[in-house]
Coordinates of C-alpha atoms and ligand atoms in Angstrom, one line a residue:
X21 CA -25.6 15.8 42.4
X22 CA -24.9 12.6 40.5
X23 CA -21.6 13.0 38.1
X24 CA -22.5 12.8 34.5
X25 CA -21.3 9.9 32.5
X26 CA -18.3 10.3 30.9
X27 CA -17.1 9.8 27.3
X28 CA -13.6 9.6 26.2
X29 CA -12.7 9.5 22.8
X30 CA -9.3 9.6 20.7
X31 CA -8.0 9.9 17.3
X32 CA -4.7 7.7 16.3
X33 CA -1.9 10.2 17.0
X34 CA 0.2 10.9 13.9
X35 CA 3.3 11.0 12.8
X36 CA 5.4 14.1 12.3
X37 CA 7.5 12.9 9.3
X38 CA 4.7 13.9 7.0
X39 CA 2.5 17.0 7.1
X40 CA -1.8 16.6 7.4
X41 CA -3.9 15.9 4.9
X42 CA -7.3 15.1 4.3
X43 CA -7.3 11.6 6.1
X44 CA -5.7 13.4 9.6
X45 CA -8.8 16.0 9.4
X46 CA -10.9 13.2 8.7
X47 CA -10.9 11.2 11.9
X48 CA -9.9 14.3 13.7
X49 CA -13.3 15.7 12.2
X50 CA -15.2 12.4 12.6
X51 CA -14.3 12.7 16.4
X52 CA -15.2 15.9 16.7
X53 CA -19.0 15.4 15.6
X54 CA -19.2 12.8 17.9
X55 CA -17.3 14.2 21.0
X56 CA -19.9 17.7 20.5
X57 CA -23.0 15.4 20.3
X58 CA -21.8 13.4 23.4
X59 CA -21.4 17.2 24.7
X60 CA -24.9 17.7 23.7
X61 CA -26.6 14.7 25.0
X62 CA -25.2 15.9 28.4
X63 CA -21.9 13.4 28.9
X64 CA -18.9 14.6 30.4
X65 CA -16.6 14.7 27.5
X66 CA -12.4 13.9 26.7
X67 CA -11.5 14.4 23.4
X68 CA -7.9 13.3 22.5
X69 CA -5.5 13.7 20.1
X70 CA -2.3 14.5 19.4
X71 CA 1.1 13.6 17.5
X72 CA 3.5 10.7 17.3
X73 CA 7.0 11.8 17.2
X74 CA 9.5 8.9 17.9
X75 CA 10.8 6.0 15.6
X76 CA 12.8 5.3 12.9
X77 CA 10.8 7.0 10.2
X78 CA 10.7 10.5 12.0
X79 CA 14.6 10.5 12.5
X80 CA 15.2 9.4 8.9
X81 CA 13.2 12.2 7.7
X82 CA 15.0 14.9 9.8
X83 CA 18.0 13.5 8.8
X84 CA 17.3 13.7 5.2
X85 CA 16.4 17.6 6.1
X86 CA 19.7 17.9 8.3
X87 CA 17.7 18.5 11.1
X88 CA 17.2 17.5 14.6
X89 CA 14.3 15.1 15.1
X90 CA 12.9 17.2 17.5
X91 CA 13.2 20.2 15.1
X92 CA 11.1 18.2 12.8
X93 CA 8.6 17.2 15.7
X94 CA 8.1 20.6 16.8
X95 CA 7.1 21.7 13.0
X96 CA 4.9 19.3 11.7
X97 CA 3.1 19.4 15.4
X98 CA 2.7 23.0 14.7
X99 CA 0.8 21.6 11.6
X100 CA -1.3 19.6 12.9
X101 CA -2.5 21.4 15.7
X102 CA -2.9 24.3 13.1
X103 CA -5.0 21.9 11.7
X104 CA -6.8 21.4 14.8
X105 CA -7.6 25.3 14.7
X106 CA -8.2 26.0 11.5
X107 CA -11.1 23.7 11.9
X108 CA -12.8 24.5 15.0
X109 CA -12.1 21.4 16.2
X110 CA -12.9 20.8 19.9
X111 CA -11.0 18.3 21.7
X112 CA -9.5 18.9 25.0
X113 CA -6.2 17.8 25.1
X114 CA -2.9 17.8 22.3
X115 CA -1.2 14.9 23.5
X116 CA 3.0 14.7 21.9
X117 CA 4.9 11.3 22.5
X118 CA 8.2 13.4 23.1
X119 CA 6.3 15.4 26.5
X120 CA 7.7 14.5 29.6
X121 CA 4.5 13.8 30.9
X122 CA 4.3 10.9 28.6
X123 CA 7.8 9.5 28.5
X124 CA 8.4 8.9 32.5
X125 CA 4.9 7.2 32.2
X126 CA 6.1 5.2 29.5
X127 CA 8.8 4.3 30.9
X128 CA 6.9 3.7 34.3
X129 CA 4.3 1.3 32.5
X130 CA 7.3 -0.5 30.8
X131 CA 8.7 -1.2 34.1
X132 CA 5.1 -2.8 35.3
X133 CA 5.2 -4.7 32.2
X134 CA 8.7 -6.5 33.4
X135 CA 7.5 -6.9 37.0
X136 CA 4.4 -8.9 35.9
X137 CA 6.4 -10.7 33.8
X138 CA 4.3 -9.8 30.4
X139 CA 7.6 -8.6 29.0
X140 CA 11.0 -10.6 28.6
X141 CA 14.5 -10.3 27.6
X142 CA 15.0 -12.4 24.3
X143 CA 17.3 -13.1 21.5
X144 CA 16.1 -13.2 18.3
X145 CA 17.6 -14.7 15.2
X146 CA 17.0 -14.2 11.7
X147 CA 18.3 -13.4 7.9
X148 CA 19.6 -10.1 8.4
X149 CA 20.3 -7.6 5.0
X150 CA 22.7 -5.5 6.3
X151 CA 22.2 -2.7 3.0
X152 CA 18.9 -2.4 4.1
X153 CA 19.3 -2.7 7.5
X154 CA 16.2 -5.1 8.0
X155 CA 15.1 -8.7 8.8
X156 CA 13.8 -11.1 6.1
X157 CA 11.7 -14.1 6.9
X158 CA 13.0 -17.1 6.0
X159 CA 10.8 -17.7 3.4
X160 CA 11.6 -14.4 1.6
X161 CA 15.4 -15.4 2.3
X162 CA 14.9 -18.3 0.7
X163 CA 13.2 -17.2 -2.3
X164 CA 16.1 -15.0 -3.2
X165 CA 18.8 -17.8 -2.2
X166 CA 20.1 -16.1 0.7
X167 CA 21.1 -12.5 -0.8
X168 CA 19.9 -9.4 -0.2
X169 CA 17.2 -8.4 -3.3
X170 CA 18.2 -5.3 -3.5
X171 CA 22.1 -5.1 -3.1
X172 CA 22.9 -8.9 -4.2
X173 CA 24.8 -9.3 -1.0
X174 CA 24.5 -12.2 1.0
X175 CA 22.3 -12.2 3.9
X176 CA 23.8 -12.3 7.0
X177 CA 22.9 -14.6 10.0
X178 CA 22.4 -12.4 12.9
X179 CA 20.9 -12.3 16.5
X180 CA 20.0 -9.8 18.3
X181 CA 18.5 -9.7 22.3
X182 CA 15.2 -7.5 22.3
X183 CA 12.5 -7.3 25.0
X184 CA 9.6 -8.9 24.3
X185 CA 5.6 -8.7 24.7
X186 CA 4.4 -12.3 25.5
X187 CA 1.7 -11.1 23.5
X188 CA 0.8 -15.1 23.1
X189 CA -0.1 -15.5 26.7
X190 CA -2.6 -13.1 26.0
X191 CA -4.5 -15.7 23.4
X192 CA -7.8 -17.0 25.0
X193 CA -8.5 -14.0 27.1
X194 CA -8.5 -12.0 24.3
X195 CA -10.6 -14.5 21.8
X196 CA -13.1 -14.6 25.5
X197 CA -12.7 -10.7 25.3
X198 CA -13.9 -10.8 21.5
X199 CA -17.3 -13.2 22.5
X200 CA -18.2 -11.7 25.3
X201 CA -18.5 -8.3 23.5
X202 CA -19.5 -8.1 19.9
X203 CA -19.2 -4.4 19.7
X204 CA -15.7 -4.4 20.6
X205 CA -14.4 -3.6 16.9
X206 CA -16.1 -2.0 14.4
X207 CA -17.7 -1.9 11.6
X208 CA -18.7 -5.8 11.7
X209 CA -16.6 -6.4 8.7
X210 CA -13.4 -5.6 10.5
X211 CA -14.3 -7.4 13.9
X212 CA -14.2 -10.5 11.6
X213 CA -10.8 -10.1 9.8
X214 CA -9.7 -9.7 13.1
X215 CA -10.8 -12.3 14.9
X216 CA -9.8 -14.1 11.9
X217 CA -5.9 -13.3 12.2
X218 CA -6.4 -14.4 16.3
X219 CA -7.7 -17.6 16.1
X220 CA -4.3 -18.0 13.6
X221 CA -2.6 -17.9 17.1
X222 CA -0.3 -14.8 18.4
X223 CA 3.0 -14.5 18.9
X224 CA 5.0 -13.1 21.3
X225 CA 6.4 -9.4 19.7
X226 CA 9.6 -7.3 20.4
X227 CA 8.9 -4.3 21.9
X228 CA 12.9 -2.7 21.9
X229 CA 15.1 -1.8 19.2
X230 CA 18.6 -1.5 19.4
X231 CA 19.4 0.0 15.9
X232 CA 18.3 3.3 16.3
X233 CA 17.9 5.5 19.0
X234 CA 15.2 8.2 18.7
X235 CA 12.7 6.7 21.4
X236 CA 11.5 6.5 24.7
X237 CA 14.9 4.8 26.4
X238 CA 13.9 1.4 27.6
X239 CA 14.1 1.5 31.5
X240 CA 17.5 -0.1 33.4
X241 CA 18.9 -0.7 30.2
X242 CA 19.7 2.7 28.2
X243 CA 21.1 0.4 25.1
X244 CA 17.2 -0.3 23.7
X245 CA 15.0 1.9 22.6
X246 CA 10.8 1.1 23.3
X247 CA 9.5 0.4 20.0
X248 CA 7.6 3.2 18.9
X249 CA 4.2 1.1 18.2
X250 CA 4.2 0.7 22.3
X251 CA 5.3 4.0 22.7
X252 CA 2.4 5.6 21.0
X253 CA -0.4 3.2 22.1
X254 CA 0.5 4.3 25.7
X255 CA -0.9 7.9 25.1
X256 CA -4.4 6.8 25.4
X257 CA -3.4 6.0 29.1
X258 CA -0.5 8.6 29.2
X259 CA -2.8 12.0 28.6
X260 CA -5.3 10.7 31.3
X261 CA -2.2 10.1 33.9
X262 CA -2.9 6.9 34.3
X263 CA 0.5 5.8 35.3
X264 CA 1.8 8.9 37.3
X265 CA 2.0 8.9 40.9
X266 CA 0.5 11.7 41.8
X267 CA -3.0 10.2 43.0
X268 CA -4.7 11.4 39.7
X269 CA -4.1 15.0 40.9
X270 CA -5.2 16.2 36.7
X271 CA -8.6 14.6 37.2
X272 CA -8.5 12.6 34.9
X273 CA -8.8 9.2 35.7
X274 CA -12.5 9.1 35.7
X275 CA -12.6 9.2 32.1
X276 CA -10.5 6.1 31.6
X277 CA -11.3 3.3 29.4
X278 CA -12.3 4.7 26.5
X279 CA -15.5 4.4 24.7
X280 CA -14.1 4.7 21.4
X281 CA -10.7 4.8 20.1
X282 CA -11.4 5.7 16.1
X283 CA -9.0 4.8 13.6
X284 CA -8.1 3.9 10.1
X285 CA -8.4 0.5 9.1
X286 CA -4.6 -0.2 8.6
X287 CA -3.8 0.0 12.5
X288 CA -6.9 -1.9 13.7
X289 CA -4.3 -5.1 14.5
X290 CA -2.3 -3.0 16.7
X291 CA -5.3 -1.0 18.6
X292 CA -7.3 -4.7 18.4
X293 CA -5.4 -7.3 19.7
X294 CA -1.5 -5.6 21.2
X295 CA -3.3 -2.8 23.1
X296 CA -6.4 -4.5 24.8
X297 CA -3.8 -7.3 25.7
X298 CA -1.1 -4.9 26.8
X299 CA -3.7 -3.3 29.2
X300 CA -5.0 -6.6 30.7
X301 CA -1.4 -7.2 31.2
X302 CA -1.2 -3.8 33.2
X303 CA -4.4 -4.9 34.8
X304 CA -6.2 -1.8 33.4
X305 CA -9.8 -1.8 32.0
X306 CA -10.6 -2.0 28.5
X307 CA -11.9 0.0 26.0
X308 CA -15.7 0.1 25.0
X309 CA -14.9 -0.1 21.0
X310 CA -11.9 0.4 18.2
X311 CA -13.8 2.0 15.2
X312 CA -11.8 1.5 12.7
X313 CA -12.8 3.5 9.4
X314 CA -11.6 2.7 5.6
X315 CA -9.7 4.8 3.5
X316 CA -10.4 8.4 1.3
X317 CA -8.7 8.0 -2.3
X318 CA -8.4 10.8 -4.8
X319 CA -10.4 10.9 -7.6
X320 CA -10.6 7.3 -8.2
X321 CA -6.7 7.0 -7.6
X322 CA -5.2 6.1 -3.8
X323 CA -3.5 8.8 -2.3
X324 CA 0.9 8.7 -2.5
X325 CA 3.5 10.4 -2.5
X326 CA 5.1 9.7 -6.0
X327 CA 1.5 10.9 -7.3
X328 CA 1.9 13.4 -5.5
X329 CA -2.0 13.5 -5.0
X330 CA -2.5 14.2 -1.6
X331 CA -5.5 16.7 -0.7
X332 CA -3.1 18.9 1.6
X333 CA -4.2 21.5 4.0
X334 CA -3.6 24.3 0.9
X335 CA -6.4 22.3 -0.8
X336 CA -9.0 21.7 2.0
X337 CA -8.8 25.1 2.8
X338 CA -9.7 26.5 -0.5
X339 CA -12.5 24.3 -0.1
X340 CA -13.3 25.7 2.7
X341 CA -13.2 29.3 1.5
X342 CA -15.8 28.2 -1.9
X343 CA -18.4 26.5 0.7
X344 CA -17.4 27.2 3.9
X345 CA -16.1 24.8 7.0
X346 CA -20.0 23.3 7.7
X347 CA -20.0 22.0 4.3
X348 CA -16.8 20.5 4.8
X349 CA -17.6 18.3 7.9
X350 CA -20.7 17.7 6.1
X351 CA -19.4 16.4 3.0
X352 CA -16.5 14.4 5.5
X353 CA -19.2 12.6 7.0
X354 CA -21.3 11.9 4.8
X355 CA -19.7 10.5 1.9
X356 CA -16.6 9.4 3.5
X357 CA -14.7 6.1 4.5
X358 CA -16.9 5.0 7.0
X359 CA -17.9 1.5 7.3
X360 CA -16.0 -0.5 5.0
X361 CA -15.5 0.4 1.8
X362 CA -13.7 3.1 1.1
X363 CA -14.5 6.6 -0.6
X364 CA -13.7 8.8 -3.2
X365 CA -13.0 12.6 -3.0
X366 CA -14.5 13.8 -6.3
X367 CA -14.7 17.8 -6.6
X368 CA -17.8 17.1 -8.5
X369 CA -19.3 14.8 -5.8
X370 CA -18.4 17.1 -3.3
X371 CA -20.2 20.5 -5.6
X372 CA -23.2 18.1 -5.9
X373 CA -23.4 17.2 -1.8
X374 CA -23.3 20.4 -1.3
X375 CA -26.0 21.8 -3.5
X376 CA -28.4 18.6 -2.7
X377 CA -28.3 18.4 1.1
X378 CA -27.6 21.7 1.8
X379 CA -28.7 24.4 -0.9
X380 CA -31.9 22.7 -1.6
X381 CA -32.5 20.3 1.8
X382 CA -31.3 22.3 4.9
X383 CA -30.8 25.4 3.4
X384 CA -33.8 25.8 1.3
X385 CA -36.5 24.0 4.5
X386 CA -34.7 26.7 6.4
X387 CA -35.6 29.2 4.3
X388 CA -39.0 28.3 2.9
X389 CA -40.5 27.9 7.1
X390 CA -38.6 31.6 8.2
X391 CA -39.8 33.2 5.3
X392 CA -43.6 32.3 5.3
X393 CA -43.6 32.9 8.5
X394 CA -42.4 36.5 7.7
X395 CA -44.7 36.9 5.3
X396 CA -47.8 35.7 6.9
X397 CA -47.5 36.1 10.4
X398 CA -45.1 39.1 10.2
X399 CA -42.6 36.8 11.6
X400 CA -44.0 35.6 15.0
X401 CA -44.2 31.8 15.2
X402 CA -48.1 31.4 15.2
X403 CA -49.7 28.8 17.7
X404 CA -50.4 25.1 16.0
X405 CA -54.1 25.5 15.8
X406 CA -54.4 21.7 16.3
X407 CA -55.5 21.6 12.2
X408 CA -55.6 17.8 11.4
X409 CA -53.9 16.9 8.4
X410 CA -54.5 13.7 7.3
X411 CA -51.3 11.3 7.0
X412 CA -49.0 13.8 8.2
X413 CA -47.8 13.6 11.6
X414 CA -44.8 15.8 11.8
X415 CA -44.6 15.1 15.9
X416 CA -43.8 11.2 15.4
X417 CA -41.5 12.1 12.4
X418 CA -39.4 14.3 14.7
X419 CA -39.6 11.9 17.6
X420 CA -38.3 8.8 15.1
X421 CA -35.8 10.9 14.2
X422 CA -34.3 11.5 17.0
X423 CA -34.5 7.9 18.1
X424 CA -32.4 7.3 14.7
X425 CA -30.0 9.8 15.6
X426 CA -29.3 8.9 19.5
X427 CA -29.3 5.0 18.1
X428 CA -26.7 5.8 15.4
X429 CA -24.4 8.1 17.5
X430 CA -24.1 5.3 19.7
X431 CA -23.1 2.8 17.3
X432 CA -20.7 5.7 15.7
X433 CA -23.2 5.2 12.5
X434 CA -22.6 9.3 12.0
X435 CA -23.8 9.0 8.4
X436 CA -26.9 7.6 9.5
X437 CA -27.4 10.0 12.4
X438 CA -27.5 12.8 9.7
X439 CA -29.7 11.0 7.7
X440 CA -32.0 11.0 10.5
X441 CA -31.5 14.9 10.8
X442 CA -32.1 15.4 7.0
X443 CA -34.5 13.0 6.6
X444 CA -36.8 14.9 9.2
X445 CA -35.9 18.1 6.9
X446 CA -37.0 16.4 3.6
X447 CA -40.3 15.4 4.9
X448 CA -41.2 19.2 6.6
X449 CA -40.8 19.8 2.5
X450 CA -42.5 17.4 1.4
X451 CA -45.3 18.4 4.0
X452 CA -45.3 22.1 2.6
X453 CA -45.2 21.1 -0.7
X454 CA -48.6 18.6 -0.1
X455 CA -50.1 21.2 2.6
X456 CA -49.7 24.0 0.3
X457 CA -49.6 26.8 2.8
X458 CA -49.0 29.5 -0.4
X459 CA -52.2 28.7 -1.3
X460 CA -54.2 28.2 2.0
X461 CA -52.5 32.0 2.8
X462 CA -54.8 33.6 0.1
X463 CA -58.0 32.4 1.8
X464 CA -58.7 34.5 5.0
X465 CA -60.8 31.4 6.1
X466 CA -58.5 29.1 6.5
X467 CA -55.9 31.0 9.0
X468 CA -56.0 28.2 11.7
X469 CA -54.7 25.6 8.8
X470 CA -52.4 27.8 8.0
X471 CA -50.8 28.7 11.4
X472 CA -51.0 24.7 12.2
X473 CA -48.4 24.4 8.7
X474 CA -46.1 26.9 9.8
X475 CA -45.9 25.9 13.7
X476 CA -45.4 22.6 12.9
X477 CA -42.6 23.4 10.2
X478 CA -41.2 25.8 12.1
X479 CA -40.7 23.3 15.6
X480 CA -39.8 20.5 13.1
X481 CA -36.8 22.9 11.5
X482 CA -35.9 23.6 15.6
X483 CA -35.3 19.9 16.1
X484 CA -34.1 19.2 13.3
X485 CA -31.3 22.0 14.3
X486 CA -30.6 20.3 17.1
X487 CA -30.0 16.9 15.7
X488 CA -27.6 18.8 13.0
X489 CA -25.3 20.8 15.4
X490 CA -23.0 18.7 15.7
X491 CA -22.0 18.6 12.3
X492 CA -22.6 22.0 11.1
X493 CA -22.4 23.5 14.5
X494 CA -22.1 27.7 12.9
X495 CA -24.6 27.0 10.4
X496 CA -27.2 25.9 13.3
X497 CA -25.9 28.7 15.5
X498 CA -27.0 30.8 12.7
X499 CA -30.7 29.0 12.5
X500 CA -31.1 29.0 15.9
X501 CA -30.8 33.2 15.9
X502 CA -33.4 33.6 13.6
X503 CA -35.4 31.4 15.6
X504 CA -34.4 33.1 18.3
X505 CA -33.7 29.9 20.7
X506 CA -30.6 28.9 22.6
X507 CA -29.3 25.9 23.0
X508 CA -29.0 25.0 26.5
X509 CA -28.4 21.2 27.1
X510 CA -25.1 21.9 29.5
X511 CA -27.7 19.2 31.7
X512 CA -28.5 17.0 30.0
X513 CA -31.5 18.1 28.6
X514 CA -30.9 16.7 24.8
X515 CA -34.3 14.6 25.1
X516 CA -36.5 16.9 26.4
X517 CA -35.3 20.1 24.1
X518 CA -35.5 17.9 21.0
X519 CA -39.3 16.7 22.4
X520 CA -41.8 18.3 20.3
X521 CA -43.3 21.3 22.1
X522 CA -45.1 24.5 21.6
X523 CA -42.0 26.5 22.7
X524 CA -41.5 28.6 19.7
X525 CA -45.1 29.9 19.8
X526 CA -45.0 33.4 19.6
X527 CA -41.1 34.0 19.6
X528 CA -39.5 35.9 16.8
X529 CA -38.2 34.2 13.3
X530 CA -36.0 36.1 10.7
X531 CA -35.4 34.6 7.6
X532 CA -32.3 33.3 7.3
X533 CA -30.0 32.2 4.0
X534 CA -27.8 29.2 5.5
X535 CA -26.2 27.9 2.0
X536 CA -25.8 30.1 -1.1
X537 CA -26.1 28.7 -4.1
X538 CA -22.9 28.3 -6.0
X539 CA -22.7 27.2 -9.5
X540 CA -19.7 26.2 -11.4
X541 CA -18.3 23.1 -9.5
X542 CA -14.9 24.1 -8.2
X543 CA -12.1 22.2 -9.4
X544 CA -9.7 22.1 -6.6
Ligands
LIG26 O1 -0.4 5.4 11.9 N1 -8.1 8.0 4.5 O2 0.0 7.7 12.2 P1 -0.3 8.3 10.7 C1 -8.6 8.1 5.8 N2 1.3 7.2 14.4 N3 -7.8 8.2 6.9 C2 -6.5 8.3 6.8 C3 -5.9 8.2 5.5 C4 -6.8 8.1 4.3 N4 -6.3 8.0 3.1 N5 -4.6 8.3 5.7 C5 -4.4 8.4 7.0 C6 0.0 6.3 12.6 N6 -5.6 8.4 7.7 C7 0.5 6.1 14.0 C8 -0.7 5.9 14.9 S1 -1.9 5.6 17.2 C9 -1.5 5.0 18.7 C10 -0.5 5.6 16.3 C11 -5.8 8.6 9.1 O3 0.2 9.7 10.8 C12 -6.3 7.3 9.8 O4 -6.9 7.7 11.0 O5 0.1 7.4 9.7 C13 -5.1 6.6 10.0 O6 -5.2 5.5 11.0 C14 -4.1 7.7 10.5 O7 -4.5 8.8 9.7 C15 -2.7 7.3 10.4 O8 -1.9 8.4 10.7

């Protein structure tokens, strides 16, 4: 037997000084519809994610709580992989930057790193503003004459010797990198702000600290710290074991590079440019694409702290309780930040999602095909009686459908691979609204049209199902019992089980209710 292809896909791993909200479920969820279809189409599947847990910001925030860091770690990773549970979300591995697993491998890339020479000791100088314990550029320095903008005190000269990335070696490979594979980063509007920032020439980038202390310790010399963007980029190659030495005894080497590492758009630099360059200084293969999506705001304002606007876990999940967890992934993917621009959460936007594409698309095609079929056929899928009706050809709008879908999963275009999936949905309706089969039931005469309608609904509904699973997988559990089919493409069968076919042809159909109606918007 030939192994399946694989497909490895990640989230960013986040950091435990805050708690989730709506933009952690968002590319946790965005991965999750795509990792499930992969499942689908037949690919051997990794689906990673986890959380970041080292750097200045996490320690500063358990110190403000008088805790240890790791306290604060172990808490907010609770949340997030509470998160992870609460919904249904199916990867196969919780990856945490403070795991052994991960920090001897960091620390055994690092090492690599020095022996090729990709990594240096250095001393860097700069404006120093000891109150706020940060570098200023020297333009900034001079702007404010040399003192501190905040305390008034003079900067201070200072130097300090880091380790360093000679991320500027890296240069033309990487511009090569970017020609030779368009796809690398996308959407297209953010492959071109990147390559944009490259052709302004890299420089090299210190990858130590010395200031602060929660961090992977930098190998042979305990004094630095491994800056925490390095640190955390290595768990793509970390959770796979890439740098252990146990002759991939987990199994999971097979899945490396990845096809997609999806993102938000303020990290594309790092996962763009430092990591691809980082791994052709380790001599490892690089990844297939960086999707990196836009942002959600809150009801026209951007999500902060001080506005204390955040939609938290409290207020996705009373979401979830009005319309239930399909109608959030639906709503996530749908209307949200992909591409980019970036989107709105609007209660009312979300109310009238719901009702349009689900109530009265999914739900009420559902609905309308089970139920005549009940009614006329006492609930046994007639045979398609071959009726010909002219300019309808429900068979070629299936099969374009799921051309549309398998094109825009590959591309990560999810949006558009629902469209597909609803779009084969509106036209079934539009089909029973121009065939008429309410009418054509009350002549006796006319039985073979009328088993041709409800056949060709009811296998159009089926793979419609199947194109929809992944992003309302109970909801098409649910359709596909009262249709009575399983889904069974464990072997790669996604093509032929979303073929048009008579299969349904005398099997059972109950009638189901998939969305209920609900009518005061919820203001959440
Ligand atoms: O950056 N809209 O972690 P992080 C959409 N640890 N997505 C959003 C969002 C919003 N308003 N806010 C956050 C880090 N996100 C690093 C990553 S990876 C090697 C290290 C999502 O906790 C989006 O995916 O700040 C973004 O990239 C990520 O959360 C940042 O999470």
């Amino acid at each position: 037997m030939t192994a399946r292809p694989t497909a490895y896909i990640t989230t960013p791993i986040y950091y435990v000084n805050d708690r989730p909200h709506i933009g952690h479920a968002y590319t946790t969820t965005l991965c999750d519809v795509w990792a499930r279809a992969m499942r689908f189409a037949g690919r051997d599947v990794f689906f990673l994610t986890g959380t970041d847990e080292h750097g200045v910001k996490v320690e500063k925030s358990a110190r403000e709580r008088g805790i240890d860091p790791q306290a604060l770690a172990d808490e907010n990773a609770a949340e997030f992989e509470r998160v992870l549970e609460v919904f249904g979300l199916t990867n196969d591995d919780f990856i945490r930057t403070t795991q052994s697993r991960h920090v001897r491998q960091v620390q055994a890339f690092v090492k690599r790193l020095l022996e090729m020479d990709a990594v240096y000791l250095g001393e860097f100088e700069g404006w120093y503003d000891e109150g706020q314990e940060e570098y200023v550029t020297e333009n900034r320095a001079r702007e404010t004459d040399y003192t501190s903008p905040i305390s008034g005190r003079p900067l201070v000269k200072a130097t300090e010797k880091n380790y360093y990335f000679r991320l500027s070696a890296f240069q033309e490979r990487l511009e090569a990198f970017f020609e030779a594979n368009p796809g690398f980063v996308r959407p297209e509007a953010r492959r071109n702000e990147v390559l944009g920032r490259l052709r302004d020439g890299l420089q090299d980038v210190p990858i130590t600290r010395t200031n602060f202390s929660w961090g992977i310790p930098f190998p042979d010399d305990e004094q630095h710290v491994i800056y925490v963007w390095i640190d955390a980029l290595l768990n793509y190659a970390t959770a796979l074991g890439m740098a252990e030495d146990d002759g991939d005894a987990g199994g999971r080497h097979r899945y490396w590079p990845a096809d997609l590492h999806v993102i938000g758009k303020e990290i594309l630099w790092f996962h763009a440019v430092i990591w691809p360059a980082v791994l052709m200084a380790l001599d490892l293969p690089l990844p297939t694409c960086v999707y990196a999506h836009s942002f959600w705001i809150s009801e026209g304002q951007k999500m902060s702290k001080s506005l204390g606007n955040f939609i938290d876990l409290p207020t996705i999940e009373r979401y979830m309780d009005t319309y239930g967890l399909d109608a959030w992934r639906w709503y996530m993917v749908v209307q949200g930040p992909l591409g980019a621009t970036d989107a709105d959460f609007q209660a009312a936007g979300f109310h009238e999602t719901y009702t349009t594409d689900l109530v009265n698309t999914v739900g009420n095609c559902a609905s309308r095909t089970t139920a005549m079929i009940g009614k006329y056929f006492d609930g046994v899928v007639p045979a398609d009686a071959g009726t010909v009706f002219e300019g309808w050809d429900l068979p070629g709008a299936a099969a374009t459908a799921f051309e549309r879908w398998t094109a825009a999963m590959a591309t990560f275009a999810l949006d558009d691979a629902c469209e597909a999936a609803i779009g084969l949905l509106r036209t079934v309706d539009a089909f029973i609204n121009a065939t008429e089969p309410f009418k054509v039931a009350k002549d006796e005469s006319r039985r073979d049209e009328l088993a041709s309608i409800l056949a060709r609904c009811a296998e159009a509904v089926r793979i419609a199902s199947m194109l929809l699973s992944p992003i309302l997988p109970a909801k098409m559990a649910e359709l596909r019992a009262a249709l009575s089919i399983d889904l069974d493409v464990a072997n790669g069968g996604l093509a032929e089980q979303a073929a048009w076919s008579d299969r349904l042809a005398g099997s059972t159909v109950t009638k189901v209710a998939l969305f209920p109606r609900i009518e005061a918007p919820q203001d959440a």
